[in-house]
Amino acid sequence: MILSRAEKVRLGVFLAVGFALFFGSLIVLAGLRLAKETKTYYVRFHESVSGLEPSAQVRYQGLRVVVVEKLTVEPEDPQAILVQVELEPEIILYKGTRAALDMSGLTGLKNINLLPGKQDGGVLEDGAEIPEEPSLIGQISERADAITARIERVTENLALWTG
């Protein structure tokens, strides 16, 4: 198929306009994401965060407010995992706010639930650390470890008594 000069010009203009619209919309969308103002908070967990991923939900008393941005091993305390969350500027956290890990259904995925602080304590500053609250999962695993240790002692004593 041979194109005439006018058809080639129209095709070129069509492609140029298409590419300009495509890249222009990419720049606008990226600019909206970069220009978005957020407040950053950190939570240091000393229990397993298995199932917690970047983009996991962060809830405030069950209401989804943001997602997890980043998870890293704490350099000064290798037993701690530092989680970074970024909240919308209109969400106000007060001193005394705590963070707990929650299960998200039966999938094994986890999310973070923020438990509110008291208003008379003052506002939690941007960049502050939110203290962790022991999760139900962590409490169960601690108790399971204690129960396992007791069962081992009982079986050892039974083995001693029965010779």
XYZ file of N, CA and C in Angstrom:
489
model
N 0.845 -1.175 0.000
C 0.000 0.000 0.000
C 0.886 1.232 0.000
N 0.668 2.081 -0.958
C 1.451 3.299 -1.092
C 0.585 4.469 -0.608
N 1.202 5.264 0.306
C 0.489 6.418 0.856
C 0.869 7.667 0.091
N -0.090 8.514 -0.120
C 0.206 9.798 -0.751
C 0.850 10.722 0.274
N 1.390 11.806 -0.225
C 2.058 12.780 0.652
C 1.079 13.333 1.690
N -0.143 13.638 1.339
C -1.140 14.183 2.263
C -1.484 13.160 3.343
N -1.577 11.876 2.961
C -1.880 10.837 3.949
C -0.736 10.658 4.933
N 0.489 10.760 4.436
C 1.665 10.662 5.313
C 1.696 11.811 6.319
N 1.353 13.013 5.871
C 1.321 14.180 6.760
C 0.245 13.995 7.816
N -0.940 13.556 7.409
C -2.030 13.326 8.372
C -1.655 12.245 9.384
N -1.027 11.161 8.911
C -0.592 10.092 9.816
C 0.452 10.610 10.804
N 1.398 11.402 10.321
C 2.428 11.979 11.192
C 1.829 12.890 12.251
N 0.878 13.749 11.835
C 0.219 14.653 12.790
C -0.568 13.841 13.815
N -1.276 12.810 13.353
C -2.054 11.954 14.260
C -1.138 11.290 15.301
N -0.023 10.729 14.844
C 0.911 10.074 15.765
C 1.538 11.079 16.741
N 1.909 12.250 16.246
C 2.518 13.273 17.109
C 1.535 13.724 18.189
N 0.282 13.969 17.795
C -0.736 14.391 18.767
C -1.007 13.264 19.762
N -1.079 12.022 19.287
C -1.307 10.871 20.169
C -0.205 10.720 21.203
N 1.060 10.793 20.745
C 2.184 10.691 21.681
C 2.188 11.858 22.671
N 1.894 13.053 22.200
C 1.863 14.221 23.082
C 0.792 14.064 24.154
N -0.384 13.593 23.772
C -1.450 13.372 24.754
C -1.068 12.280 25.753
N -0.476 11.204 25.272
C -0.083 10.096 26.143
C 0.952 10.556 27.174
N 2.034 11.174 26.688
C 3.083 11.601 27.616
C 2.626 12.760 28.494
N 1.778 13.619 27.977
C 1.227 14.712 28.792
C 0.390 14.182 29.940
N -0.437 13.174 29.659
C -1.252 12.607 30.740
C -0.378 11.874 31.755
N 0.693 11.203 31.303
C 1.620 10.571 32.251
C 2.255 11.597 33.177
N 2.674 12.709 32.597
C 3.311 13.763 33.403
C 2.316 14.352 34.398
N 1.088 14.582 33.972
C 0.066 15.128 34.875
C -0.208 14.159 36.021
N -0.377 12.878 35.709
C -0.649 11.889 36.758
C 0.532 11.751 37.712
N 1.754 11.727 37.187
C 2.927 11.639 38.051
C 3.050 12.899 38.902
N 2.741 14.043 38.320
C 2.799 15.295 39.063
C 1.793 15.333 40.187
N 0.602 14.796 39.953
C -0.407 14.749 41.012
C 0.078 13.888 42.163
N 0.722 12.761 41.854
C 1.229 11.863 42.895
C 2.383 12.520 43.657
N 3.267 13.211 42.936
C 4.418 13.840 43.585
C 4.019 15.084 44.369
N 3.016 15.804 43.902
C 2.601 17.034 44.571
C 1.676 16.774 45.743
N 1.273 15.523 45.917
C 0.343 15.179 46.992
C 1.033 15.370 48.345
N 0.434 16.156 49.198
C 1.001 16.444 50.508
C 0.567 15.372 51.501
N 1.528 14.811 52.229
C 1.222 13.772 53.211
C 2.006 14.021 54.489
N 1.596 13.342 55.549
C 2.324 13.342 56.810
C 2.888 11.934 56.998
N 4.154 11.857 57.386
C 4.829 10.570 57.533
C 4.932 10.211 59.009
N 4.588 8.969 59.320
C 4.734 8.435 60.672
C 5.445 7.093 60.587
N 6.033 6.688 61.704
C 6.768 5.428 61.763
C 6.244 4.578 62.906
N 6.242 3.259 62.676
C 5.872 2.301 63.713
C 6.981 1.265 63.774
N 7.460 0.979 64.979
C 8.519 -0.006 65.182
C 7.892 -1.249 65.811
N 7.834 -2.339 65.037
C 7.257 -3.586 65.518
C 8.356 -4.529 65.975
N 8.146 -5.152 67.140
C 9.099 -6.127 67.668
C 8.557 -7.546 67.564
N 7.528 -7.731 66.775
C 6.981 -9.059 66.533
C 7.013 -9.307 65.028
N 6.709 -10.517 64.622
C 6.755 -10.874 63.210
C 5.740 -10.054 62.415
N 6.196 -9.484 61.320
C 5.315 -8.743 60.425
C 5.055 -9.545 59.150
N 5.224 -10.846 59.250
C 4.981 -11.718 58.108
C 3.549 -11.519 57.619
N 3.402 -11.224 56.346
C 2.079 -10.953 55.785
C 1.793 -9.467 55.639
N 2.669 -8.616 56.183
C 2.515 -7.168 56.026
C 3.421 -6.726 54.884
N 2.843 -6.147 53.873
C 3.579 -5.756 52.671
C 3.404 -4.263 52.422
N 4.330 -3.662 51.644
C 4.050 -2.293 51.199
C 2.722 -2.287 50.456
N 1.975 -1.277 50.629
C 0.612 -1.095 50.098
C -0.440 -1.828 50.925
N -0.043 -2.425 52.068
C -1.037 -3.007 52.983
C -1.856 -1.871 53.589
N -3.067 -2.170 53.971
C -3.963 -1.143 54.492
C -3.569 -0.716 55.905
N -3.723 0.568 56.169
C -3.612 1.121 57.515
C -4.986 1.667 57.843
N -5.526 1.221 58.963
C -6.883 1.623 59.351
C -6.836 2.403 60.656
N -7.760 3.343 60.776
C -7.937 4.107 62.012
C -9.269 3.669 62.595
N -9.232 2.868 63.631
C -10.421 2.273 64.239
C -11.272 1.554 63.185
N -10.618 0.867 62.260
C -11.312 0.098 61.253
C -11.546 0.824 59.939
N -11.408 2.150 59.904
C -11.619 2.937 58.687
C -10.296 3.043 57.937
N -10.302 2.638 56.657
C -9.067 2.695 55.867
C -8.669 4.145 55.642
N -7.458 4.504 56.072
C -7.011 5.884 55.932
C -5.787 6.021 55.031
N -5.011 4.972 54.872
C -3.764 5.076 54.109
C -3.212 3.672 53.883
N -2.081 3.579 53.237
C -1.416 2.290 53.048
C 0.019 2.369 53.564
N 0.611 1.199 53.798
C 2.013 1.116 54.222
C 2.887 1.528 53.046
N 3.838 2.406 53.292
C 4.737 2.863 52.240
C 6.003 2.026 52.164
N 6.586 1.700 53.333
C 7.918 1.085 53.320
C 8.126 0.275 54.584
N 8.815 -0.862 54.461
C 9.196 -1.694 55.603
C 10.702 -1.903 55.546
N 11.387 -1.685 56.667
C 12.831 -1.904 56.716
C 13.212 -2.503 58.063
N 14.355 -3.172 58.085
C 14.900 -3.663 59.351
C 15.583 -2.486 60.021
N 15.295 -2.275 61.299
C 15.871 -1.167 62.052
C 17.373 -1.399 62.203
N 18.224 -0.480 61.739
C 19.677 -0.690 61.807
C 20.213 -0.801 63.244
N 19.665 -0.011 64.169
C 20.162 -0.035 65.549
C 19.609 -1.215 66.345
N 18.463 -1.739 65.932
C 17.817 -2.848 66.634
C 17.337 -3.867 65.597
N 18.198 -4.849 65.253
C 17.836 -5.766 64.175
C 16.623 -6.645 64.468
N 16.127 -6.653 65.704
C 14.926 -7.417 66.025
C 13.660 -6.618 65.750
N 13.818 -5.362 65.356
C 12.660 -4.494 65.107
C 12.511 -4.230 63.614
N 11.266 -4.126 63.185
C 10.940 -3.765 61.808
C 10.321 -2.373 61.845
N 10.897 -1.459 61.076
C 10.406 -0.087 61.021
C 9.464 0.042 59.816
N 8.231 0.450 60.095
C 7.209 0.582 59.056
C 6.907 2.065 58.877
N 6.941 2.516 57.627
C 6.640 3.911 57.305
C 5.245 3.988 56.706
N 4.420 4.870 57.272
C 3.082 5.114 56.727
C 2.941 6.608 56.448
N 2.215 6.928 55.389
C 1.995 8.323 55.037
C 0.499 8.589 55.024
N 0.071 9.525 55.864
C -1.341 9.848 55.998
C -1.659 11.149 55.282
N -2.916 11.277 54.900
C -3.408 12.522 54.319
C -3.299 13.629 55.375
N -3.051 14.862 54.978
C -2.859 15.938 55.965
C -4.091 16.226 56.819
N -5.287 15.885 56.335
C -6.490 16.173 57.120
C -6.724 15.167 58.242
N -5.992 14.056 58.238
C -6.129 13.068 59.309
C -5.222 13.498 60.458
N -5.829 13.718 61.619
C -5.080 14.199 62.776
C -4.907 13.054 63.768
N -3.659 12.784 64.123
C -3.369 11.781 65.143
C -2.938 12.502 66.413
N -3.436 12.029 67.543
C -3.108 12.642 68.820
C -2.093 11.785 69.555
N -1.353 12.423 70.464
C -0.393 11.681 71.278
C -1.140 10.602 72.044
N -0.534 9.441 72.131
C -1.189 8.309 72.752
C -1.761 7.346 71.728
N -1.722 7.739 70.438
C -2.158 6.827 69.379
C -1.209 5.637 69.350
N -1.768 4.436 69.197
C -0.966 3.212 69.160
C -1.284 2.455 67.881
N -0.361 1.585 67.478
C -0.541 0.802 66.258
C -0.458 -0.683 66.586
N -1.401 -1.454 66.056
C -1.422 -2.902 66.275
C -1.564 -3.607 64.939
N -0.934 -4.770 64.827
C -1.088 -5.597 63.632
C -2.392 -6.367 63.725
N -3.113 -6.432 62.634
C -4.374 -7.174 62.548
C -4.319 -8.099 61.352
N -5.047 -9.205 61.436
C -5.188 -10.102 60.292
C -6.247 -9.528 59.355
N -6.026 -9.712 58.075
C -6.975 -9.250 57.068
C -7.650 -10.463 56.448
N -8.660 -10.976 57.126
C -9.374 -12.151 56.633
C -8.591 -13.427 56.875
N -8.846 -14.431 56.048
C -8.211 -15.737 56.200
C -6.985 -15.910 55.319
N -6.588 -14.858 54.618
C -5.510 -14.961 53.641
C -4.124 -14.965 54.265
N -3.994 -14.558 55.504
C -2.680 -14.454 56.140
C -2.063 -13.080 55.974
N -2.702 -12.233 55.178
C -2.197 -10.872 55.029
C -2.528 -10.062 56.276
N -1.652 -9.132 56.592
C -1.857 -8.302 57.777
C -2.052 -6.854 57.370
N -2.658 -6.110 58.263
C -2.759 -4.673 58.112
C -2.476 -4.047 59.468
N -2.405 -2.737 59.498
C -2.129 -2.008 60.741
C -3.391 -1.275 61.144
N -3.763 -1.412 62.403
C -4.908 -0.691 62.940
C -4.396 0.348 63.927
N -4.724 1.608 63.685
C -4.323 2.689 64.588
C -5.408 2.876 65.640
N -5.000 2.825 66.890
C -5.921 3.018 68.011
C -5.748 4.449 68.502
N -6.829 5.207 68.658
C -6.720 6.651 68.891
C -6.148 7.004 70.258
N -5.472 8.148 70.257
C -5.012 8.742 71.505
C -6.045 9.743 71.994
N -5.728 10.409 73.079
C -6.668 11.391 73.640
C -6.381 12.776 73.065
N -7.464 13.511 72.799
C -7.318 14.834 72.206
C -6.585 15.803 73.124
N -6.744 15.641 74.422
C -6.099 16.587 75.345
C -4.597 16.354 75.449
N -4.071 15.296 74.824
C -2.633 15.021 74.859
C -1.846 15.811 73.841
N -2.516 16.442 72.892
C -1.832 17.201 71.848
C -1.732 16.384 70.566
N -1.366 17.078 69.505
C -1.285 16.456 68.182
C 0.073 15.793 68.001
N 0.065 14.622 67.379
C 1.292 13.906 67.065
C 1.950 14.578 65.864
N 3.189 14.980 66.005
C 3.895 15.731 64.963
C 4.241 14.849 63.770
N 4.365 15.475 62.602
C 4.790 14.793 61.389
C 6.186 14.202 61.612
N 6.381 12.937 61.234
C 7.678 12.271 61.408
C 7.814 11.550 62.730
N 6.784 11.609 63.569
C 6.854 10.982 64.894
C 6.702 9.466 64.791
N 7.076 8.798 65.848
C 6.922 7.356 65.922
C 5.670 7.017 66.719
N 4.860 6.140 66.179
C 3.652 5.674 66.849
C 4.017 4.390 67.586
N 3.815 4.322 68.903
C 4.176 3.102 69.636
C 3.311 1.917 69.235
N 3.897 0.728 69.305
C 3.147 -0.476 68.947
C 2.333 -0.972 70.127
N 1.229 -1.581 69.792
C 0.357 -2.234 70.761
C 0.487 -3.729 70.481
N 0.712 -4.564 71.504
C 0.812 -6.005 71.229
C -0.457 -6.500 70.530
N -0.259 -7.199 69.431
C -1.412 -7.686 68.674
C -1.920 -8.988 69.275
N -3.133 -9.335 68.928
C -3.723 -10.592 69.378
C -2.878 -11.763 68.888
N -2.376 -11.660 67.670
C -1.544 -12.721 67.106
C -0.262 -12.878 67.927
N 0.361 -11.752 68.275
C 1.576 -11.793 69.083
C 1.326 -12.360 70.472
N 0.209 -11.977 71.079
C -0.124 -12.496 72.404
C -0.358 -13.997 72.359
N -1.046 -14.477 71.323
C -1.304 -15.910 71.194
C 0.002 -16.664 71.002
N 0.903 -16.134 70.162
C 2.166 -16.834 69.929
C 3.035 -16.840 71.183
N 3.015 -15.749 71.980
C 3.757 -15.742 73.248
C 3.196 -16.802 74.198
N 1.880 -16.863 74.280
C 1.253 -17.860 75.151
C 1.517 -19.270 74.634
N 1.519 -19.433 73.324
C 1.801 -20.749 72.750
C 3.224 -21.186 73.104
N 4.178 -20.255 73.091
C 5.552 -20.585 73.485
C 5.599 -21.012 74.946
N 4.884 -20.301 75.822
C 4.859 -20.642 77.240
C 4.199 -21.999 77.462
N 3.109 -22.255 76.756
C 2.412 -23.542 76.891
C 3.308 -24.674 76.401
N 4.009 -24.453 75.301
C 4.921 -25.468 74.765
C 6.023 -25.779 75.778
N 6.568 -24.752 76.411
C 7.611 -24.968 77.413
C 7.073 -25.780 78.594
N 5.854 -25.488 79.021
C 5.251 -26.231 80.138
C 5.006 -27.698 79.754
N 4.530 -27.910 78.547
C 4.291 -29.284 78.089
C 5.611 -30.061 78.042
N 6.667 -29.423 77.595
C 7.977 -30.080 77.571
C 8.426 -30.454 78.976
N 8.217 -29.546 79.959
C 8.591 -29.841 81.349
C 7.783 -31.018 81.881
N 6.488 -31.038 81.582
C 5.634 -32.135 82.054
C 6.082 -33.460 81.465
N 6.376 -33.466 80.161
C 6.810 -34.734 79.533
C 8.168 -35.165 80.070
N 9.058 -34.226 80.358
C 10.354 -34.583 80.949
C 10.147 -35.176 82.341
N 9.276 -34.564 83.133
C 8.999 -35.091 84.472
C 8.350 -36.481 84.391
N 7.438 -36.662 83.465
C 6.818 -37.992 83.282
C 7.862 -39.023 82.887
N 8.780 -38.625 82.029
C 9.835 -39.546 81.618
C 10.734 -39.915 82.804
N 11.001 -38.942 83.680
C 11.821 -39.201 84.880
C 11.072 -40.128 85.849
N 9.800 -39.878 86.051
C 9.016 -40.668 87.020
C 8.799 -42.100 86.541
N 8.605 -42.249 85.243
C 8.334 -43.603 84.736
C 9.612 -44.358 84.428
N 10.722 -43.703 84.543
C 12.024 -44.345 84.440
C 12.341 -44.840 83.079
